[in-house]
CSV table of C-alpha atoms in Angstrom, one decimal:
chain,number,residue,atom,x,y,z
B,1,LEU,CA,-6.5,18.5,-46.1
B,2,CYS,CA,-5.9,17.5,-42.6
B,3,PRO,CA,-4.5,20.4,-40.1
B,4,GLY,CA,-2.9,19.0,-37.1
B,5,LEU,CA,-1.2,15.9,-39.1
B,6,PRO,CA,1.2,14.2,-38.5
B,7,ASP,CA,-0.1,14.1,-35.0
B,8,TRP,CA,-2.8,11.4,-35.1
B,9,THR,CA,-5.4,13.2,-33.0
B,10,ALA,CA,-5.7,15.4,-36.2
B,11,LEU,CA,-7.8,12.5,-37.6
B,12,LYS,CA,-10.5,12.9,-34.8
B,13,ASN,CA,-11.7,15.9,-36.9
B,14,PRO,CA,-14.6,15.0,-39.4
B,15,GLU,CA,-13.5,17.9,-41.6
B,16,CYS,CA,-10.2,15.9,-42.2
B,17,ALA,CA,-12.1,12.3,-42.6
B,18,LYS,CA,-14.2,13.7,-45.4
B,19,ASN,CA,-11.1,14.7,-47.6
B,20,PHE,CA,-10.3,11.0,-47.7
B,21,VAL,CA,-13.6,9.6,-48.7
B,22,THR,CA,-13.5,7.2,-51.5
B,23,SER,CA,-16.4,5.8,-53.7
B,24,GLY,CA,-16.1,2.5,-51.7
B,25,SER,CA,-15.6,3.9,-48.0
B,26,GLY,CA,-19.2,4.2,-47.1
B,27,GLY,CA,-18.9,8.0,-46.6
B,28,LYS,CA,-15.8,7.4,-44.1
B,29,GLY,CA,-12.2,8.6,-44.7
B,30,GLN,CA,-10.2,5.6,-46.2
B,31,ILE,CA,-6.9,4.4,-44.9
B,32,LEU,CA,-5.2,1.6,-47.3
B,33,GLU,CA,-3.6,-1.2,-45.5
B,34,GLY,CA,-1.3,-3.6,-46.8
B,35,PRO,CA,-2.7,-7.1,-47.8
B,36,LYS,CA,-4.4,-8.6,-44.6
B,37,THR,CA,-1.9,-11.3,-44.4
B,38,TRP,CA,0.7,-8.7,-43.3
B,39,HIS,CA,-0.9,-7.7,-39.9
B,40,GLY,CA,-4.3,-9.1,-39.7
B,41,ASP,CA,-6.9,-6.7,-38.0
B,42,LEU,CA,-4.0,-4.8,-36.2
B,43,PHE,CA,-5.1,-1.6,-38.0
B,44,PRO,CA,-8.9,-1.6,-37.6
B,45,GLN,CA,-8.2,-2.5,-34.0
B,46,ARG,CA,-6.0,0.3,-33.4
B,47,LEU,CA,-8.8,2.7,-35.2
B,48,LYS,CA,-11.4,1.4,-32.8
B,49,ALA,CA,-9.0,1.5,-29.7
B,50,LEU,CA,-8.7,5.2,-30.5
B,51,GLY,CA,-12.2,5.9,-31.3
B,52,LEU,CA,-11.7,6.8,-34.8
B,53,ASP,CA,-13.4,4.0,-36.4
B,54,HIS,CA,-16.7,6.2,-36.9
B,55,LEU,CA,-14.9,8.4,-39.0
B,56,TRP,CA,-12.3,5.9,-40.9
B,57,LYS,CA,-12.5,2.7,-42.7
B,58,VAL,CA,-9.3,0.3,-43.2
B,59,LYS,CA,-9.2,-0.9,-46.9
B,60,PHE,CA,-6.8,-3.9,-47.3
B,61,ALA,CA,-4.7,-3.7,-50.5
B,62,GLY,CA,-4.3,-6.6,-52.3
B,63,SER,CA,-0.4,-6.4,-52.7
B,64,ALA,CA,2.4,-3.9,-52.3
B,65,ASP,CA,2.0,-2.8,-55.7
B,66,ALA,CA,-1.4,-1.8,-55.0
B,67,LEU,CA,-0.1,0.6,-52.4
B,68,TRP,CA,2.3,2.0,-54.8
B,69,ALA,CA,-0.6,2.3,-57.5
B,70,GLU,CA,-2.4,4.3,-54.9
B,71,ILE,CA,0.4,6.5,-54.4
B,72,TYR,CA,0.7,7.7,-58.0
B,73,ASN,CA,-3.1,7.8,-58.5
B,74,ALA,CA,-3.4,10.2,-55.7
B,75,LYS,CA,-0.5,12.3,-57.1
B,76,ARG,CA,-2.0,12.3,-60.5
B,77,ASN,CA,-5.3,13.3,-59.3
B,78,SER,CA,-3.9,16.0,-56.9
B,79,ARG,CA,-5.7,14.3,-54.0
B,80,GLY,CA,-4.3,13.1,-50.6
B,81,THR,CA,-4.0,9.8,-49.4
B,82,ILE,CA,-3.3,7.9,-46.2
B,83,ILE,CA,-1.5,4.4,-46.8
B,84,PHE,CA,0.4,1.8,-45.0
B,85,ASN,CA,4.1,2.3,-45.6
B,86,TRP,CA,7.5,2.1,-44.0
B,87,SER,CA,10.8,3.8,-44.0
B,88,PRO,CA,13.6,3.8,-45.5
B,89,ASN,CA,11.9,3.0,-48.8
B,90,PHE,CA,11.9,4.5,-52.2
B,91,THR,CA,8.7,6.2,-51.4
B,92,ASP,CA,10.7,8.7,-49.0
B,93,ALA,CA,11.3,10.4,-52.4
B,94,GLU,CA,7.6,11.4,-52.3
B,95,GLY,CA,7.9,13.4,-49.5
B,96,PHE,CA,5.5,11.3,-47.2
B,97,THR,CA,5.2,11.8,-43.4
B,98,MET,CA,4.6,9.4,-40.9
B,99,ILE,CA,1.6,9.6,-38.7
B,100,LYS,CA,2.8,10.0,-35.2
B,101,TRP,CA,0.5,7.2,-33.3
B,102,PRO,CA,1.0,6.9,-29.5
B,103,PRO,CA,4.0,5.3,-28.8
B,104,TYR,CA,4.2,1.4,-28.9
B,105,TYR,CA,5.0,-0.5,-25.5
B,106,SER,CA,5.2,-4.1,-25.0
B,107,GLY,CA,1.9,-5.4,-24.2
B,108,CYS,CA,-0.2,-2.8,-25.9
B,109,ARG,CA,-1.4,-4.8,-28.9
B,110,PRO,CA,-4.7,-6.9,-28.5
B,111,ALA,CA,-2.8,-10.2,-29.2
B,112,ASP,CA,-0.7,-9.4,-26.1
B,113,GLY,CA,-3.6,-8.5,-23.9
B,114,GLY,CA,-3.6,-4.8,-24.8
B,115,SER,CA,-6.4,-2.5,-26.3
B,116,GLY,CA,-4.3,-1.7,-29.6
B,117,ALA,CA,-4.1,2.0,-28.8
B,118,CYS,CA,-0.7,2.3,-29.9
B,119,GLY,CA,1.5,2.8,-32.9
B,120,SER,CA,4.3,0.4,-34.4
B,121,PRO,CA,7.2,-0.6,-32.9
B,122,LYS,CA,10.4,1.1,-34.1
B,123,GLY,CA,13.2,-1.1,-35.6
B,124,TYR,CA,16.4,-0.6,-37.4
B,125,LEU,CA,18.5,-2.2,-40.0
B,126,LYS,CA,21.5,-4.4,-38.6
B,127,LYS,CA,25.0,-5.3,-40.0
B,128,ALA,CA,26.7,-8.5,-38.9
B,129,ALA,CA,30.1,-10.0,-39.7
B,130,SER,CA,31.3,-13.4,-38.9
B,131,GLU,CA,33.9,-14.0,-36.4
B,132,ARG,CA,36.2,-15.7,-39.2
B,133,PHE,CA,35.9,-12.5,-41.3
B,134,THR,CA,37.2,-10.3,-38.6
B,135,LYS,CA,40.4,-12.7,-38.8
B,136,THR,CA,40.8,-13.2,-42.4
B,137,HIS,CA,40.0,-9.7,-43.6
B,138,PRO,CA,41.0,-7.5,-40.7
B,139,ASN,CA,41.3,-4.4,-43.0
B,140,ALA,CA,37.9,-4.9,-44.5
B,141,PHE,CA,36.3,-5.5,-41.2
B,142,ARG,CA,37.6,-2.2,-40.0
B,143,VAL,CA,35.9,-0.5,-42.9
B,144,PHE,CA,32.7,-2.4,-42.1
B,145,GLN,CA,32.6,-1.3,-38.5
B,146,LYS,CA,32.6,2.4,-40.1
B,147,ILE,CA,29.9,1.9,-42.6
B,148,GLN,CA,26.6,3.8,-41.4
B,149,PHE,CA,23.9,4.8,-43.6
B,150,THR,CA,20.9,7.0,-42.7
B,151,THR,CA,17.5,6.6,-43.6
B,152,LYS,CA,17.7,9.1,-46.3
B,153,ASP,CA,20.8,7.1,-47.8
B,154,MET,CA,18.8,4.0,-47.9
B,155,GLY,CA,15.7,5.8,-49.4
B,156,ARG,CA,17.7,7.3,-52.1
B,157,MET,CA,19.3,4.1,-52.9
B,158,ALA,CA,16.0,2.5,-53.2
B,159,ALA,CA,14.6,5.2,-55.3
B,160,TYR,CA,17.3,5.0,-58.0
B,161,VAL,CA,16.2,1.3,-58.5
B,162,ASP,CA,12.5,1.3,-57.9
B,163,VAL,CA,11.9,4.8,-59.5
B,164,GLY,CA,14.9,5.6,-61.6
B,165,LYS,CA,14.8,2.0,-62.8
B,166,MET,CA,18.6,1.5,-62.4
B,167,ASN,CA,20.1,-1.7,-61.6
B,168,HIS,CA,21.7,-2.2,-58.4
B,169,GLU,CA,25.6,-1.8,-59.5
B,170,ALA,CA,24.4,1.5,-61.2
B,171,ALA,CA,22.5,2.7,-58.4
B,172,ALA,CA,25.6,2.0,-56.0
B,173,LYS,CA,27.9,3.8,-58.2
B,174,LYS,CA,25.5,6.8,-58.3
B,175,TRP,CA,25.3,7.0,-54.5
B,176,LEU,CA,29.0,6.7,-54.1
B,177,SER,CA,29.7,9.5,-56.6
B,178,LYS,CA,27.3,11.7,-54.7
B,179,ASN,CA,28.4,10.7,-51.2
B,180,LYS,CA,32.4,10.6,-51.5
B,181,HIS,CA,32.7,12.6,-47.9
B,182,LYS,CA,31.1,9.7,-46.4
B,183,TRP,CA,32.9,6.5,-47.9
B,184,GLU,CA,36.2,8.2,-48.0
B,185,TYR,CA,36.0,8.4,-44.3
B,186,TRP,CA,35.1,4.6,-44.3
B,187,ILE,CA,38.1,3.7,-46.0
B,188,GLY,CA,40.6,5.8,-44.2
B,189,ARG,CA,41.2,8.2,-47.0
B,190,THR,CA,40.1,11.3,-44.9
B,191,ASP,CA,40.2,11.9,-41.2
B,192,VAL,CA,36.9,13.9,-41.3
B,193,ALA,CA,34.7,11.9,-39.5
B,194,TYR,CA,30.9,12.2,-39.2
B,195,ASN,CA,28.3,10.5,-36.9
B,196,ALA,CA,25.4,9.1,-39.2
B,197,ILE,CA,22.5,9.9,-36.4
B,198,GLU,CA,23.8,13.5,-36.7
B,199,GLN,CA,24.4,13.6,-40.3
B,200,GLN,CA,20.7,12.6,-40.9
B,201,LYS,CA,19.7,15.8,-39.1
B,202,LEU,CA,22.2,17.7,-41.5
B,203,ASP,CA,20.5,16.0,-44.7
B,204,GLU,CA,17.7,18.3,-45.1
B,205,ASP,CA,18.4,19.1,-48.7
B,206,SER,CA,16.1,17.9,-51.7
B,207,PHE,CA,16.1,14.1,-51.9
B,208,TYR,CA,18.0,13.7,-54.8
B,209,SER,CA,20.8,16.2,-54.3
B,210,THR,CA,23.5,15.6,-51.4
B,211,THR,CA,24.9,18.1,-48.9
B,212,THR,CA,28.6,18.2,-48.2
B,213,LYS,CA,28.0,19.8,-45.0
B,214,ILE,CA,29.7,17.3,-42.2
């Protein structure tokens, strides 16, 4: 549908854009953003700054559920779609690829005086413990320090709940049953250690199965 993706420059090709035209996009390729309250006009500004606004139109979804409905409608009708998304998320199970926009840097957004010709900043999930916890539960704190989840770990757990409709306890138990080699290291049952960043590179199996390679 769009040779060259995930490099954003592939979107410059009119042959690519025409594959994403919808009945309401005025002949342009459609990109479905989240609700406008999420990011304002940030995405339209990005398209204009990158010289893509003559080929692509941004449509704002009414809710997160509208984004997910678009995923399933596209899947059901065997068509491509470009939407706003984030990772880790249950949608990782659908095989999505993030478009590689020009790197974000401080000051690149219009609100900060820039042109907007940049992607989003990369973030990460943090874990934290109180100083009191380190003293009252030292063994638990040592385990807590070892715990590391990869993006695929989080995506799988979210999919168990959001796609598999499991409750959180059942989803946790399923993840634990499939990742014994990880949590046994966390609790000190094995000396075989792994680094979550390196493990992420090894976890290239199918989404719902789990590698035991460490």
